[in-house]
Coordinates of C-alpha atoms in Angstrom, one line a residue:
X9 CA -15.1 -26.3 71.9
X10 CA -18.4 -26.9 73.8
X11 CA -21.8 -27.1 72.1
X12 CA -22.8 -23.5 72.9
X13 CA -19.5 -22.1 71.5
X14 CA -20.0 -24.2 68.4
X15 CA -23.5 -22.9 68.0
X16 CA -22.3 -19.3 68.3
X17 CA -19.7 -19.9 65.6
X18 CA -22.3 -21.4 63.2
X19 CA -24.6 -18.4 63.9
X20 CA -21.9 -15.9 63.3
X21 CA -20.9 -17.5 59.9
X22 CA -24.6 -17.7 58.8
X23 CA -25.1 -14.0 59.7
X24 CA -22.0 -13.0 57.8
X25 CA -23.0 -14.9 54.7
X26 CA -26.5 -13.6 54.8
X27 CA -25.5 -10.0 55.1
X28 CA -22.9 -10.5 52.4
X29 CA -25.5 -11.8 50.0
X30 CA -27.9 -9.0 51.0
X31 CA -25.3 -6.4 50.1
X32 CA -24.8 -8.0 46.8
X33 CA -28.5 -8.1 46.0
X34 CA -29.0 -4.4 46.9
X35 CA -26.0 -3.2 44.9
X36 CA -26.1 -5.5 41.8
X37 CA -27.3 -3.8 38.6
X38 CA -30.5 -5.4 37.5
X39 CA -34.0 -4.6 36.3
X40 CA -35.4 -6.7 39.1
X41 CA -34.6 -4.3 41.9
X42 CA -37.8 -4.8 43.9
X43 CA -37.5 -8.6 44.2
X44 CA -33.8 -8.3 45.0
X45 CA -34.4 -5.8 47.8
X46 CA -37.3 -7.8 49.2
X47 CA -35.0 -10.9 49.4
X48 CA -32.2 -8.8 50.8
X49 CA -34.6 -7.6 53.5
X50 CA -35.6 -11.2 54.2
X51 CA -32.0 -12.2 54.6
X52 CA -31.2 -9.2 56.9
X53 CA -34.1 -9.9 59.2
X54 CA -33.1 -13.5 59.3
X55 CA -29.6 -12.5 60.2
X56 CA -30.9 -10.2 63.0
X57 CA -33.0 -13.1 64.3
X58 CA -30.2 -15.7 64.3
X59 CA -27.8 -13.1 65.8
X60 CA -29.5 -13.6 69.1
X61 CA -27.4 -16.8 69.6
X62 CA -24.3 -14.6 70.1
X63 CA -25.8 -11.1 70.8
X64 CA -25.3 -11.6 74.5
X65 CA -21.5 -11.3 74.0
X66 CA -21.9 -7.7 72.8
X67 CA -25.1 -6.3 74.1
X68 CA -26.5 -6.0 77.6
X69 CA -29.7 -4.1 76.9
X70 CA -32.8 -6.2 77.8
X71 CA -34.9 -3.9 75.5
X72 CA -32.7 -4.6 72.5
X73 CA -32.5 -8.3 73.2
X74 CA -36.3 -8.5 73.4
X75 CA -36.8 -6.3 70.4
X76 CA -34.5 -8.7 68.5
X77 CA -36.7 -11.7 69.6
X78 CA -39.8 -10.0 68.3
X79 CA -38.1 -9.3 64.9
X80 CA -38.9 -12.9 64.1
X81 CA -42.4 -11.7 63.3
X82 CA -40.9 -9.7 60.4
X83 CA -39.3 -12.7 58.7
X84 CA -42.2 -14.1 56.7
X85 CA -43.8 -10.9 55.3
X86 CA -40.8 -10.0 53.1
X87 CA -40.5 -13.6 52.0
X88 CA -44.2 -13.7 51.0
X89 CA -43.9 -10.4 49.2
X90 CA -40.7 -11.6 47.5
X91 CA -42.5 -14.7 46.1
X92 CA -45.2 -12.4 44.7
X93 CA -42.6 -10.1 43.1
X94 CA -40.7 -13.0 41.5
X95 CA -43.9 -14.6 40.1
X96 CA -45.7 -11.5 38.9
X97 CA -44.1 -9.0 36.6
X98 CA -46.5 -6.3 37.5
X99 CA -46.2 -6.6 41.3
X100 CA -45.6 -3.4 43.2
X101 CA -45.4 -2.5 46.9
X102 CA -48.5 -0.6 48.1
X103 CA -49.6 1.1 51.4
X104 CA -51.8 -1.9 52.2
X105 CA -48.7 -4.1 52.6
X106 CA -47.9 -2.2 55.8
X107 CA -50.7 -4.3 57.3
X108 CA -48.1 -7.1 57.4
X109 CA -46.4 -5.3 60.3
X110 CA -49.5 -5.7 62.6
X111 CA -48.3 -9.0 64.4
X112 CA -44.9 -7.4 65.1
X113 CA -46.4 -4.2 66.5
X114 CA -48.9 -6.1 68.6
X115 CA -46.2 -8.4 70.0
X116 CA -44.1 -5.4 71.1
X117 CA -47.1 -3.6 72.6
X118 CA -48.0 -6.4 74.9
X119 CA -44.4 -6.3 76.2
X120 CA -44.5 -2.6 77.0
X121 CA -45.9 -2.7 80.6
X122 CA -43.7 -5.4 82.1
X123 CA -40.5 -5.0 80.1
X124 CA -40.0 -1.9 78.0
X125 CA -41.3 0.4 80.7
X126 CA -40.1 -1.6 83.7
X127 CA -36.9 -0.7 85.6
X128 CA -34.2 -2.4 87.6
X129 CA -34.9 -5.8 89.3
X130 CA -38.4 -6.0 87.8
X131 CA -37.2 -5.8 84.3
X132 CA -34.3 -8.2 85.0
X133 CA -36.7 -10.7 86.6
X134 CA -39.2 -10.6 83.7
X135 CA -36.5 -11.0 81.1
X136 CA -35.0 -14.0 82.9
X137 CA -38.4 -15.7 83.2
X138 CA -40.1 -14.2 80.1
X139 CA -40.5 -17.6 78.3
X140 CA -42.8 -18.7 81.1
X141 CA -44.9 -15.4 81.0
X142 CA -48.3 -15.1 79.4
X143 CA -46.9 -12.4 77.1
X144 CA -44.4 -14.8 75.5
X145 CA -47.0 -17.6 75.2
X146 CA -49.1 -15.1 73.2
X147 CA -46.1 -14.1 71.2
X148 CA -45.3 -17.7 70.2
X149 CA -49.0 -18.3 69.3
X150 CA -48.9 -15.3 67.0
X151 CA -45.6 -16.4 65.5
X152 CA -46.9 -19.9 64.7
X153 CA -50.2 -18.7 63.2
X154 CA -48.4 -16.1 61.2
X155 CA -45.8 -18.5 59.9
X156 CA -48.3 -21.1 58.6
X157 CA -50.6 -18.4 57.2
X158 CA -47.7 -17.2 55.0
X159 CA -46.5 -20.7 54.1
X160 CA -49.9 -21.7 52.9
X161 CA -50.2 -18.4 51.1
X162 CA -46.8 -19.0 49.3
X163 CA -47.9 -22.6 48.3
X164 CA -51.1 -21.2 46.9
X165 CA -49.2 -18.6 44.8
X166 CA -46.8 -21.2 43.5
X167 CA -49.7 -23.5 42.5
X168 CA -51.5 -20.7 40.6
X169 CA -48.2 -19.6 39.0
X170 CA -47.4 -23.1 37.7
X171 CA -51.0 -23.5 36.3
X172 CA -51.1 -20.2 34.6
X173 CA -47.6 -20.6 33.1
X174 CA -48.4 -24.0 31.7
X175 CA -51.6 -22.7 30.1
X176 CA -50.1 -19.5 28.6
X177 CA -46.4 -20.1 27.9
X178 CA -44.2 -22.6 26.1
X179 CA -40.9 -23.9 27.5
X180 CA -42.2 -23.1 31.1
X181 CA -39.5 -21.9 33.4
X182 CA -39.7 -24.8 35.9
X183 CA -36.3 -23.6 37.4
X184 CA -38.1 -20.7 39.0
X185 CA -40.9 -22.9 40.4
X186 CA -38.3 -25.4 41.7
X187 CA -36.2 -22.6 43.3
X188 CA -39.2 -21.1 45.2
X189 CA -40.7 -24.5 46.1
X190 CA -37.3 -25.7 47.4
X191 CA -36.8 -22.4 49.3
X192 CA -40.2 -22.8 50.9
X193 CA -39.6 -26.4 51.9
X194 CA -36.2 -25.5 53.4
X195 CA -37.8 -22.8 55.6
X196 CA -40.6 -25.1 56.6
X197 CA -38.0 -27.7 57.7
X198 CA -36.0 -25.1 59.7
X199 CA -39.3 -23.9 61.3
X200 CA -40.2 -27.5 62.3
X201 CA -36.9 -27.7 64.1
X202 CA -37.7 -24.4 65.8
X203 CA -41.1 -25.7 66.9
X204 CA -39.5 -28.8 68.5
X205 CA -36.9 -26.6 70.1
X206 CA -39.6 -24.3 71.6
X207 CA -41.4 -27.4 73.0
X208 CA -38.2 -28.9 74.5
X209 CA -37.6 -25.5 76.1
X210 CA -40.2 -26.3 78.7
X211 CA -38.7 -29.7 79.5
X212 CA -35.6 -30.8 81.3
X213 CA -33.9 -32.0 78.1
X214 CA -31.4 -29.2 77.9
X215 CA -28.9 -31.1 75.7
X216 CA -31.7 -31.9 73.2
X217 CA -32.7 -28.2 73.2
X218 CA -29.1 -27.2 72.3
X219 CA -28.8 -29.9 69.6
X220 CA -32.1 -28.7 68.0
X221 CA -30.6 -25.1 68.1
X222 CA -27.5 -26.4 66.4
X223 CA -29.6 -28.3 63.8
X224 CA -31.7 -25.2 63.0
X225 CA -28.6 -22.9 62.9
X226 CA -26.7 -25.4 60.6
X227 CA -29.7 -25.7 58.3
X228 CA -29.8 -21.9 57.9
X229 CA -26.1 -21.7 57.3
X230 CA -26.3 -24.4 54.6
X231 CA -29.4 -22.5 53.1
X232 CA -27.4 -19.3 53.0
X233 CA -24.6 -21.0 51.1
X234 CA -27.1 -22.5 48.7
X235 CA -28.5 -19.0 48.1
X236 CA -25.0 -17.8 47.0
X237 CA -24.5 -20.8 44.7
X238 CA -27.8 -20.1 43.1
X239 CA -26.9 -16.5 42.6
X240 CA -23.6 -17.5 41.0
X241 CA -25.0 -20.3 38.8
X242 CA -28.3 -18.7 37.7
X243 CA -27.9 -14.9 37.6
X244 CA -30.9 -14.8 35.1
X245 CA -33.1 -17.2 37.0
X246 CA -36.6 -15.8 36.6
X247 CA -39.4 -15.3 34.1
X248 CA -42.6 -13.9 35.6
X249 CA -46.2 -13.9 34.6
X250 CA -48.9 -11.2 34.5
X251 CA -51.0 -11.3 37.7
X252 CA -54.1 -10.3 35.7
X253 CA -54.0 -13.7 33.9
X254 CA -56.4 -16.3 35.3
X255 CA -56.5 -20.1 35.1
X256 CA -58.6 -21.2 32.2
X257 CA -61.2 -22.9 34.4
X258 CA -62.1 -19.5 35.9
X259 CA -63.6 -18.3 32.6
X260 CA -64.1 -21.5 30.6
X261 CA -67.7 -21.9 31.8
X262 CA -68.7 -18.4 30.8
X263 CA -67.3 -18.8 27.3
X264 CA -69.0 -22.1 26.9
X265 CA -72.4 -20.5 27.5
X266 CA -71.9 -18.1 24.6
X267 CA -73.1 -18.9 21.1
X268 CA -70.3 -21.3 20.1
X269 CA -71.6 -24.4 18.4
X270 CA -69.7 -27.7 18.3
X271 CA -69.3 -27.1 14.6
X272 CA -67.7 -23.7 15.3
X273 CA -65.3 -25.2 17.8
X274 CA -64.4 -28.0 15.4
X275 CA -63.6 -25.5 12.7
X276 CA -61.5 -23.5 15.0
X277 CA -59.5 -26.5 16.0
X278 CA -59.0 -27.4 12.4
X279 CA -58.0 -23.8 11.6
X280 CA -55.5 -23.9 14.5
X281 CA -53.9 -27.2 13.6
X282 CA -53.5 -26.2 10.0
X283 CA -51.9 -22.9 11.1
X284 CA -49.4 -24.8 13.3
X285 CA -48.4 -27.1 10.4
X286 CA -48.2 -24.4 7.7
X287 CA -46.8 -21.4 9.6
X288 CA -44.8 -23.3 12.3
X289 CA -45.2 -20.6 15.0
X290 CA -43.8 -23.1 17.5
X291 CA -40.3 -22.4 16.1
X292 CA -40.4 -19.2 18.3
X293 CA -38.9 -20.5 21.6
X294 CA -40.7 -17.7 23.6
X295 CA -44.1 -18.2 22.0
X296 CA -47.1 -17.3 24.3
X297 CA -50.7 -18.0 23.9
X298 CA -51.4 -14.3 23.5
X299 CA -49.0 -14.2 20.5
X300 CA -50.4 -17.3 18.9
X301 CA -54.0 -16.0 19.4
X302 CA -53.0 -12.8 17.5
X303 CA -51.4 -14.8 14.7
X304 CA -54.2 -17.3 14.2
X305 CA -57.0 -14.7 14.6
X306 CA -58.8 -16.3 17.6
X307 CA -59.5 -14.3 20.8
X308 CA -57.0 -15.3 23.4
X309 CA -59.6 -16.6 26.0
X310 CA -61.3 -18.7 23.3
X311 CA -58.0 -20.1 22.2
X312 CA -57.1 -21.0 25.8
X313 CA -60.4 -22.8 26.3
X314 CA -60.0 -24.5 22.9
X315 CA -56.6 -25.9 23.8
X316 CA -56.9 -26.6 27.5
X317 CA -60.5 -28.0 27.4
X318 CA -61.5 -29.2 23.9
X319 CA -58.0 -30.4 22.8
X320 CA -57.4 -31.3 26.4
X321 CA -53.8 -30.2 26.5
X322 CA -51.9 -27.6 28.4
X323 CA -50.6 -24.9 26.0
X324 CA -47.0 -25.9 26.5
X325 CA -47.9 -29.6 25.7
X326 CA -49.8 -28.6 22.6
X327 CA -46.9 -26.5 21.2
X328 CA -44.2 -28.9 22.2
X329 CA -45.9 -31.7 20.4
X330 CA -45.4 -29.9 17.1
X331 CA -41.8 -29.2 18.1
X332 CA -41.2 -32.9 18.8
X333 CA -42.8 -33.9 15.5
X334 CA -40.5 -31.5 13.7
X335 CA -37.5 -32.9 15.6
X336 CA -38.6 -36.5 14.7
X337 CA -38.6 -35.6 11.0
X338 CA -35.1 -34.2 11.2
X339 CA -33.8 -37.1 13.2
X340 CA -35.2 -39.6 10.6
X341 CA -33.7 -37.7 7.7
X342 CA -30.5 -39.5 6.7
X343 CA -29.2 -36.4 4.9
X344 CA -29.2 -34.5 8.2
X345 CA -27.4 -37.2 10.3
X346 CA -24.5 -34.8 10.9
X347 CA -26.7 -32.3 12.7
X348 CA -26.4 -32.8 16.5
X349 CA -29.3 -33.3 18.9
X350 CA -28.4 -30.0 20.5
X351 CA -28.6 -28.1 17.2
X352 CA -32.0 -29.8 16.4
X353 CA -33.6 -28.8 19.7
X354 CA -32.8 -25.2 19.1
X355 CA -33.9 -25.4 15.5
X356 CA -37.4 -26.7 16.4
X357 CA -38.0 -24.1 19.1
X358 CA -36.8 -25.5 22.4
X359 CA -34.5 -23.4 24.5
X360 CA -33.1 -26.0 26.9
X361 CA -31.8 -29.6 26.7
X362 CA -33.8 -30.8 29.6
X363 CA -37.2 -29.6 28.4
X364 CA -36.5 -31.1 24.9
X365 CA -35.6 -34.5 26.3
X366 CA -38.5 -34.5 28.7
X367 CA -41.0 -33.6 25.9
X368 CA -39.5 -36.0 23.4
X369 CA -39.5 -38.9 25.7
X370 CA -43.1 -38.1 26.7
X371 CA -44.3 -38.5 23.1
X372 CA -42.0 -41.2 21.8
X373 CA -40.9 -43.2 25.0
X374 CA -37.4 -42.8 23.6
X375 CA -34.5 -40.3 24.0
X376 CA -33.7 -38.4 20.8
X377 CA -30.5 -40.3 20.4
X378 CA -32.2 -43.7 20.7
X379 CA -34.9 -42.6 18.3
X380 CA -32.3 -41.6 15.7
X381 CA -30.4 -44.9 16.1
X382 CA -33.6 -46.9 15.7

């Protein structure tokens, strides 16, 4: 089997797996229909894009082949919208999101005169030499600008998501952040391969051009397999945040200018710490800053500034500190030596072994087992 045939096989398998997963996402019963459908759309468009590696075996139409090439400009918009829908529980599709189609429409409009409306030898000549035409140089420029615009936008969303989650929730769902971050890095790597491939296209290194094609195709195939493994292993992967929430720094200065004396802040901190010790709200594994503010009787924004700025801890650090202290008391109690570490972490409010061990080691420099033995 030569390199081109091998590339066609890889592309066909990747397309099959992507479409299979897309069908699953569309048909599976879940409350998260929007994000599943956006990710399915992303997979389908990617499958259409990579199908160009073997499309020539089945389709002779120059118009369809060119339209398939331009479909690349539809890849990143659904991915960007998917990240939004996963991160924000109140995200909905709106008419303004149709603006994401502009690059795709523009790219096809510039091809109308010399390709879509052309006939016979003129159409064939343009198609065979299209990658050296001004239209395709412009198309590639649009594609690169669009890709990095969306990638930067995704990283900004993830940065904001992580910050807000740490400031407002306990036991933060780092699995979601890691999934989206890894997903973005994978597509960035694949796109870097595509950039090098497009550069090599204009040189005499045909073998290198094919190998880069194979590398990009194999990477996408492995990514598609990874998607399926994630879907099987983590069917309930996501917890989302409210998009109306803001990072504390965005409103901290305003609250600081209000009539809040140092003595008032000191009293509020003492009130908060006494409440945490006496009422133990941290035993609720899904405790949020909104719930704690309601229980302690401090407005949520004031409580956020109090914890994140005056106590100088993220909300999840602040709450987990009390959970760790509670766990330490149980681990030191000789009458409770038969209680396992797993039972203790659930008893004190953690909902995962990894988050418990990470927080415990952060405060004690020991694992829970080593602390108990010492």
